[in-house]
Coordinates of C-alpha atoms in Angstrom, one line a residue:
M27 CA -103.7 -35.8 33.2
W28 CA -100.6 -37.9 33.6
Y29 CA -98.4 -35.0 33.6
L30 CA -99.6 -33.4 36.3
A31 CA -99.7 -36.4 38.7
R32 CA -95.6 -36.8 38.1
A33 CA -93.5 -35.6 41.1
N34 CA -93.2 -31.7 40.3
N35 CA -95.0 -31.2 37.2
L36 CA -98.0 -29.9 39.4
A37 CA -95.8 -27.0 40.3
N38 CA -94.3 -26.8 37.7
A39 CA -98.0 -26.1 35.6
F40 CA -99.1 -23.8 37.8
T41 CA -95.8 -22.2 37.3
L42 CA -96.3 -22.3 33.5
G43 CA -93.5 -24.1 32.8
H44 CA -90.8 -22.1 35.5
L45 CA -92.1 -19.1 33.9
G46 CA -91.5 -20.2 30.5
Q47 CA -88.6 -22.6 30.4
D48 CA -90.9 -25.9 29.7
Y49 CA -93.5 -25.1 26.7
Y50 CA -95.2 -28.4 27.9
G51 CA -95.8 -26.7 31.4
L52 CA -96.3 -23.0 30.1
V53 CA -98.9 -24.0 27.4
I54 CA -100.7 -26.5 30.7
G55 CA -100.0 -23.7 32.8
I56 CA -101.7 -21.3 31.4
G57 CA -105.1 -23.9 31.0
A58 CA -104.9 -24.8 34.5
W59 CA -104.7 -21.0 35.5
L60 CA -107.6 -19.9 33.6
G61 CA -109.9 -23.2 35.0
T62 CA -108.4 -22.5 38.2
I63 CA -110.3 -18.5 37.4
M64 CA -113.3 -20.1 36.4
A65 CA -113.8 -22.3 39.4
F66 CA -113.2 -19.2 41.8
N67 CA -116.3 -17.6 39.7
V68 CA -118.4 -20.5 39.9
W69 CA -118.5 -20.5 43.8
V70 CA -117.5 -17.2 44.3
F71 CA -119.8 -14.7 42.2
I72 CA -122.2 -17.0 40.3
W73 CA -123.4 -19.8 42.6
P74 CA -123.9 -17.1 45.5
N75 CA -126.1 -15.2 43.4
Q76 CA -127.8 -18.0 41.7
K77 CA -129.3 -19.2 44.8
K78 CA -130.7 -15.3 45.3
I79 CA -131.8 -15.4 42.2
L80 CA -134.1 -18.6 42.4
G81 CA -135.2 -17.6 46.0
I82 CA -132.7 -20.5 47.9
V83 CA -132.2 -17.2 49.6
A84 CA -134.1 -14.4 50.5
A85 CA -132.8 -11.4 48.9
T86 CA -135.1 -8.4 48.1
D87 CA -135.8 -7.1 44.3
D88 CA -133.0 -5.0 44.1
E89 CA -130.4 -7.6 45.1
K90 CA -131.6 -9.6 42.5
A91 CA -131.7 -7.7 39.5
K92 CA -128.2 -6.4 41.0
A93 CA -127.4 -10.7 41.5
R94 CA -128.6 -11.2 38.1
K95 CA -126.3 -9.1 36.1
T96 CA -123.5 -10.1 38.6
A97 CA -124.2 -13.7 37.7
A98 CA -124.9 -13.2 34.4
L99 CA -121.1 -11.4 33.7
A100 CA -119.6 -13.9 35.7
S101 CA -120.9 -16.8 33.6
R102 CA -120.4 -14.9 30.5
I103 CA -116.4 -14.4 31.4
N104 CA -116.3 -18.1 31.9
F105 CA -117.7 -18.5 28.6
V106 CA -114.8 -16.3 27.3
L107 CA -112.3 -18.3 29.3
S108 CA -113.5 -21.7 28.4
I109 CA -112.0 -21.4 24.6
P110 CA -108.7 -20.7 25.3
L111 CA -108.6 -23.3 28.2
L112 CA -109.7 -25.9 26.0
L113 CA -106.9 -24.9 23.2
C114 CA -104.4 -24.7 26.3
M115 CA -105.0 -28.1 27.4
G116 CA -106.1 -29.9 23.7
A117 CA -102.0 -28.4 23.2
S118 CA -100.7 -30.5 26.0
N119 CA -100.5 -33.3 22.8
H120 CA -100.6 -31.1 19.6
P121 CA -98.7 -27.4 19.6
L122 CA -100.6 -24.6 18.9
P123 CA -100.9 -22.5 16.0
F124 CA -99.2 -19.4 17.2

């Protein structure tokens, strides 16, 4: 976390280490973008559909069935993205194996 807190390092991470010039910024930037995508999935796809499934928001049975499929797919995508996210965040102190 301290790396991103220093001046210009947040921009360095989100520009993927100035497009590959800085390995550390590249790796942590990939992890940051994956985390951003995962947060987007939660707030745009998973949570609104979960509200329909749980009955917090009124929905027909057809809407609930579609919401189940959408929420399940987005949740699976987040699970798959969590593995490279953790690899990239761990590689901030240790190099990636590839």
